[in-house]
XYZ file of C-alpha atoms in Angstrom:
435
model
C 35.002 54.436 99.000
C 38.415 54.353 99.753
C 39.561 52.265 102.769
C 40.079 54.789 105.323
C 41.220 51.908 107.792
C 44.088 51.182 105.402
C 44.673 54.816 104.560
C 44.571 55.804 108.201
C 47.266 53.065 108.924
C 49.210 54.292 106.016
C 48.836 57.661 107.172
C 49.815 56.583 110.551
C 52.830 55.150 109.457
C 53.855 58.040 107.588
C 52.945 60.526 110.552
C 54.830 58.210 112.929
C 57.820 58.157 110.832
C 57.895 61.924 110.517
C 57.302 62.241 114.321
C 60.219 59.946 114.837
C 62.253 61.912 112.269
C 61.500 65.094 114.257
C 62.255 63.512 117.600
C 65.429 61.930 116.373
C 66.795 64.232 114.086
C 67.080 62.018 111.183
C 64.816 59.853 109.109
C 64.341 56.170 108.863
C 62.097 53.848 110.871
C 64.665 51.220 111.817
C 67.195 53.051 113.579
C 68.050 55.485 116.507
C 69.254 58.809 115.091
C 70.322 59.906 118.336
C 74.260 60.256 118.940
C 73.704 60.025 122.712
C 77.020 59.882 124.564
C 75.789 58.057 127.316
C 73.487 55.091 127.645
C 70.161 55.450 125.678
C 67.330 55.314 128.106
C 63.919 53.574 126.906
C 60.628 53.634 128.822
C 58.437 50.698 128.989
C 54.737 50.218 130.060
C 53.238 46.954 130.773
C 51.357 45.116 133.464
C 52.283 41.579 133.451
C 53.435 39.992 136.631
C 57.412 39.187 136.148
C 57.777 41.909 133.638
C 59.973 44.143 136.070
C 62.361 41.070 136.658
C 63.049 40.741 132.878
C 63.784 44.317 132.673
C 66.362 44.014 135.533
C 67.997 41.326 133.630
C 68.252 43.290 130.328
C 69.638 46.393 132.459
C 72.206 44.298 133.832
C 73.506 43.087 130.539
C 73.122 46.100 128.354
C 74.974 49.145 129.722
C 74.392 51.120 126.569
C 70.531 50.686 126.662
C 68.851 51.200 129.941
C 65.177 50.435 130.205
C 62.686 52.203 132.860
C 59.719 50.023 133.400
C 56.323 51.407 134.775
C 53.614 49.127 135.639
C 50.386 50.411 134.430
C 46.710 48.877 134.494
C 46.060 46.105 132.432
C 44.976 47.284 128.753
C 41.334 46.639 129.109
C 41.334 48.388 132.418
C 42.708 51.523 131.450
C 46.193 50.676 130.273
C 45.455 51.251 126.571
C 43.663 54.466 127.331
C 46.636 55.712 129.038
C 48.856 54.823 126.366
C 46.690 56.486 123.660
C 46.356 59.551 125.768
C 50.268 59.759 126.255
C 50.844 59.304 122.569
C 48.433 62.335 121.866
C 50.107 64.315 124.758
C 53.563 63.480 123.014
C 55.043 61.882 126.182
C 54.361 57.932 125.352
C 56.940 55.350 126.185
C 58.833 53.944 123.422
C 57.598 50.505 124.285
C 54.248 49.388 125.351
C 52.312 45.998 125.880
C 49.668 46.022 123.249
C 47.829 42.790 122.655
C 47.517 41.191 119.260
C 43.794 42.107 119.406
C 44.315 45.730 120.106
C 47.284 46.323 117.874
C 45.354 47.165 114.693
C 43.280 49.617 116.582
C 46.397 51.345 117.825
C 47.581 51.292 114.300
C 44.467 52.813 113.081
C 44.655 55.501 115.643
C 48.353 56.465 114.548
C 49.625 55.632 117.718
C 52.384 53.262 116.695
C 55.819 53.811 115.329
C 56.896 51.965 112.245
C 59.585 49.549 113.079
C 59.613 47.479 110.003
C 63.410 47.909 109.120
C 64.799 47.168 112.559
C 62.467 44.288 113.145
C 62.816 42.530 109.701
C 66.020 40.717 110.605
C 64.395 39.128 113.505
C 61.360 37.716 111.760
C 62.630 34.208 111.191
C 63.098 33.667 115.019
C 59.288 33.829 115.785
C 56.428 31.726 114.646
C 54.806 33.227 111.532
C 51.874 34.059 113.003
C 52.840 35.713 116.035
C 55.221 37.907 114.042
C 52.508 38.683 111.384
C 50.141 39.736 114.163
C 52.746 42.255 115.373
C 52.051 44.369 112.534
C 49.324 45.578 110.242
C 49.051 45.846 106.315
C 52.660 44.963 106.009
C 54.278 47.149 108.506
C 55.864 45.791 111.776
C 55.149 47.638 115.055
C 56.730 45.507 117.468
C 58.051 41.983 118.446
C 56.108 39.249 119.952
C 56.353 38.023 123.655
C 53.695 35.216 123.704
C 50.879 33.461 121.988
C 47.929 31.995 124.116
C 46.648 28.628 122.796
C 43.667 27.251 124.651
C 42.849 24.190 126.753
C 40.606 22.769 129.042
C 41.485 23.120 132.709
C 39.588 20.709 134.816
C 39.173 19.142 138.335
C 40.361 15.628 137.626
C 39.268 14.425 140.824
C 35.801 15.605 140.674
C 35.463 14.640 137.151
C 36.303 11.147 138.329
C 33.824 11.334 141.339
C 31.119 11.768 138.664
C 32.336 8.729 136.588
C 34.234 10.851 134.081
C 37.645 9.310 133.973
C 38.695 11.187 130.683
C 38.173 14.817 129.861
C 35.635 15.401 127.095
C 37.406 15.234 123.638
C 34.670 16.951 121.833
C 31.909 19.487 122.301
C 29.260 16.867 122.178
C 31.135 15.068 124.769
C 31.534 18.279 126.800
C 27.588 18.616 126.905
C 26.971 15.148 127.752
C 29.381 15.361 130.783
C 27.656 18.612 131.661
C 24.474 16.916 131.803
C 25.785 13.947 133.614
C 27.544 16.143 136.296
C 24.497 18.440 136.914
C 22.217 15.528 137.219
C 24.271 13.734 139.856
C 24.509 17.000 141.723
C 22.297 20.167 141.025
C 24.828 22.296 142.582
C 27.835 21.233 140.392
C 28.432 22.365 136.832
C 30.949 21.180 134.296
C 32.046 24.794 133.576
C 30.672 28.288 133.314
C 29.600 31.072 130.696
C 31.245 34.303 131.367
C 31.357 37.554 129.535
C 35.005 37.653 128.523
C 34.884 38.714 124.773
C 38.345 37.474 123.782
C 37.686 34.089 125.442
C 34.573 33.698 123.123
C 36.847 34.943 120.259
C 38.965 32.056 120.737
C 36.100 29.696 120.837
C 34.814 31.171 117.477
C 38.469 30.925 116.178
C 38.450 27.398 116.830
C 35.305 26.822 115.018
C 36.789 28.426 111.859
C 35.452 32.108 112.256
C 36.925 34.952 110.069
C 35.785 38.069 111.699
C 37.921 40.528 109.877
C 39.641 40.600 106.576
C 41.211 43.060 104.224
C 40.577 43.047 100.653
C 41.606 45.665 98.101
C 40.812 48.756 100.036
C 38.238 47.744 102.152
C 37.510 45.747 105.543
C 34.958 42.843 105.625
C 33.346 42.299 108.960
C 31.821 38.908 109.997
C 31.503 38.899 113.587
C 28.117 36.904 113.159
C 29.556 34.478 110.403
C 28.321 30.746 110.513
C 31.158 29.448 112.571
C 30.508 31.887 115.360
C 26.733 31.455 115.157
C 27.518 27.654 115.549
C 29.370 28.195 118.749
C 26.660 30.693 120.131
C 24.035 28.067 119.492
C 25.971 25.472 121.383
C 26.564 27.756 124.520
C 22.946 29.115 124.397
C 21.866 25.441 124.455
C 23.662 24.806 127.665
C 22.583 28.192 129.003
C 18.899 27.340 128.456
C 19.394 23.842 129.923
C 21.270 25.545 132.831
C 24.172 22.961 132.477
C 26.793 25.520 132.859
C 26.909 28.179 135.656
C 26.585 31.845 134.563
C 28.996 34.080 136.168
C 31.063 37.033 135.020
C 34.598 36.146 133.812
C 37.294 36.380 136.455
C 34.834 37.170 139.041
C 35.316 36.453 142.651
C 32.201 34.246 142.570
C 33.894 32.149 139.778
C 36.717 31.382 141.814
C 34.633 31.044 144.815
C 32.843 28.192 142.906
C 35.930 26.555 141.664
C 37.362 26.519 145.177
C 34.175 24.898 146.605
C 33.987 22.315 143.703
C 30.808 23.587 142.185
C 32.441 24.737 139.107
C 34.562 22.179 137.654
C 36.316 23.421 134.458
C 37.398 26.470 132.414
C 37.930 26.435 128.798
C 40.592 29.161 128.698
C 44.244 30.220 127.451
C 47.556 29.096 128.919
C 47.908 32.342 130.710
C 44.937 31.395 132.871
C 46.659 28.408 134.481
C 48.770 30.698 137.032
C 45.734 32.950 137.792
C 43.592 29.815 138.598
C 46.405 28.210 140.579
C 46.676 31.366 142.596
C 43.035 31.948 143.053
C 42.009 28.561 144.388
C 45.250 27.478 146.269
C 43.270 25.166 148.492
C 42.783 22.703 145.623
C 46.265 22.477 144.422
C 46.889 18.971 143.192
C 43.468 18.247 142.112
C 43.584 20.234 138.543
C 44.778 18.894 135.237
C 44.893 20.332 131.710
C 43.604 18.776 128.631
C 43.217 19.800 125.082
C 40.114 21.872 124.488
C 36.995 19.896 123.150
C 36.863 19.960 119.438
C 34.008 20.007 116.813
C 35.442 17.390 114.654
C 37.850 14.724 116.281
C 38.979 13.774 112.743
C 40.000 17.476 112.411
C 41.057 18.940 115.542
C 41.484 22.601 115.733
C 42.361 24.911 118.656
C 41.848 28.534 119.581
C 43.973 31.277 120.790
C 42.808 33.905 123.295
C 45.478 36.607 123.864
C 49.097 36.896 123.014
C 51.195 40.077 123.324
C 53.849 41.840 121.322
C 55.852 44.725 122.877
C 54.927 47.392 120.570
C 56.859 50.518 119.672
C 54.602 53.670 120.216
C 54.583 56.616 118.125
C 57.228 59.308 119.047
C 59.849 56.761 120.152
C 63.258 58.636 119.550
C 65.298 55.273 119.852
C 63.384 52.889 117.459
C 66.359 50.568 116.857
C 67.231 50.316 120.739
C 63.629 49.902 121.488
C 63.379 46.893 118.953
C 66.651 45.367 120.341
C 65.038 45.290 123.788
C 61.799 43.960 122.598
C 63.612 41.213 120.689
C 65.641 40.353 123.857
C 62.695 40.458 126.156
C 60.943 37.631 124.225
C 64.065 35.556 123.115
C 66.807 35.730 125.857
C 66.378 32.303 127.746
C 66.717 33.907 131.158
C 64.083 36.382 130.392
C 61.729 33.782 128.828
C 62.220 31.607 131.909
C 61.251 34.190 134.143
C 58.238 35.083 132.118
C 57.089 31.233 131.872
C 57.435 31.114 135.678
C 56.108 34.546 136.684
C 53.525 35.273 134.058
C 52.560 31.947 132.734
C 53.539 32.821 129.066
C 53.632 30.385 126.131
C 56.798 31.829 124.163
C 56.185 33.174 120.701
C 60.087 32.922 119.928
C 60.944 29.596 118.396
C 63.931 29.357 120.545
C 61.611 29.680 123.651
C 59.902 26.289 122.768
C 62.997 24.770 124.133
C 63.149 26.469 127.129
C 63.582 23.933 130.114
C 60.815 25.804 132.153
C 58.274 24.557 129.745
C 58.993 21.005 130.595
C 58.834 21.342 134.404
C 56.017 19.643 136.227
C 53.340 21.722 137.942
C 52.500 20.673 141.463
C 49.115 22.619 141.183
C 48.218 20.453 138.240
C 49.182 17.273 139.793
C 52.753 17.248 138.697
C 51.468 17.527 134.963
C 53.746 18.994 132.415
C 50.937 21.243 131.327
C 52.942 23.085 128.526
C 52.837 19.937 126.499
C 49.092 20.355 125.967
C 49.535 23.957 125.027
C 52.258 22.924 122.548
C 49.876 20.784 120.814
C 47.260 23.369 120.832
C 49.404 26.022 119.458
C 49.935 23.856 116.441
C 46.482 23.415 115.759
C 45.492 27.392 116.025
C 44.426 28.921 112.754
C 47.117 31.421 111.902
C 44.795 33.281 109.486
C 42.386 34.877 112.032
C 42.592 38.614 111.769
C 41.494 41.261 114.341
C 39.552 44.317 113.431
C 40.550 48.106 113.635
C 38.087 48.961 116.251
C 38.495 46.029 118.728
C 37.607 48.212 121.713
C 34.039 48.822 120.381
C 33.890 45.179 119.141
C 35.063 43.620 122.379
C 32.741 45.920 124.493
C 29.630 45.234 122.538
C 30.380 41.543 122.607
C 31.268 41.425 126.209
C 28.016 43.292 127.151
C 25.870 41.194 124.848
C 27.490 37.841 126.511
C 26.697 39.260 129.960
C 23.180 39.877 128.914
C 22.611 36.588 127.099
C 23.881 34.811 130.244
C 21.208 36.850 132.539
C 18.676 35.845 129.866
C 17.743 39.418 128.705
C 18.942 38.552 125.424
C 20.246 35.731 123.127
C 23.590 34.999 121.847
C 22.524 35.037 118.271
C 20.976 38.653 118.945
C 24.384 39.635 120.769
C 26.450 38.790 117.709
C 24.017 40.660 115.477
C 24.283 43.656 117.590
C 28.201 43.311 117.783
C 28.180 43.245 114.034
C 26.190 46.156 113.785
C 28.028 48.330 116.372
C 31.350 47.336 114.950
C 30.293 48.440 111.343
C 28.885 51.633 112.643
C 31.972 52.529 114.538
C 34.167 51.747 111.352
C 31.874 54.057 109.215
C 32.007 56.831 111.721
C 35.671 56.612 111.548
C 35.659 56.656 107.858
C 36.713 53.195 107.197
C 35.417 51.632 103.961
C 33.381 48.264 104.488
C 33.316 45.548 101.759
């Protein structure tokens, strides 16, 4: 069977190029065909805090290109659906925030504009993994803004209260510390188990999981591979022993527990640090960030949970200018400084790693320069992890399974098997070849 996923992407590229040609009046994926007499206007949809300020900075320095920013719901909460609907209706913005994990899904849906030619000159200015994840099957659809290395965010003062003066370096130590804390105080937990599928994906990535791959003309799907099952078995053990608090991710109950000092840590991505700081302000100064625990101290590895390119959406009439904006957004030092401070990003651009904002002490985290931890984490992330073409289905099934496993109505092993089955079924429904 031919790989309909790859064929769909290829067809999408062709269709997108044709659409762009029709809109612009001339061909080519890398340039604007418009001979506009005035400033080119580009529409941009996103949701992260601080984006509007970077757009203002761009507009103040680029009289020939003006960007109109619209803040929409986060992608998983309706933003992606809004974008896809707009593409179908022919009135999509030129630029949209589309996470690395969702970009292949947009590509398979034919919702992206090929920007390979326009973006190629900028490739060397980004980390190789971040730039690669801004495209699919050799086509580039945008430029990356940030990546999302993970760490252990923890209550340093309460760990010390329970006699733990160093953050756990391994998952074995994490489990032992979990038992120590809960034995000393039955109301206290080292951390929690939530239902965020992408956080779980980051844990699986750290363990060496390879959920998706393309070979020849087919996709391979291994959501329940051995590495992921190892992660699932570890957390199932903690759940069964009631050593972690089961609570939905990003729920008010989670932050209530963190604020009260009954949930003492969070294994999460860099972008979670400002969310936590804003959610439990009363505990400022008591938190710290450490490397996420590893499976093998001799071979440390980390995970990544998020990261976003500014993607060029199908029908964009000004691809060259849209790419210019997308590149500026993630590389201009003033913009990057704003995004580090307001959004908590970890830059995807190599130049962004020298941004002074990354070296600033963070009062909420006891004056710690927390980005130093994430810098080391980023260097230990497996760049070969590939997202799949139906991630909306995959993440929905996994998130549902994680929630049910936490509630005790299923197991994590069964949740992985179900996610695998639902993912494969959806891909077959869409005519994709499975190897």
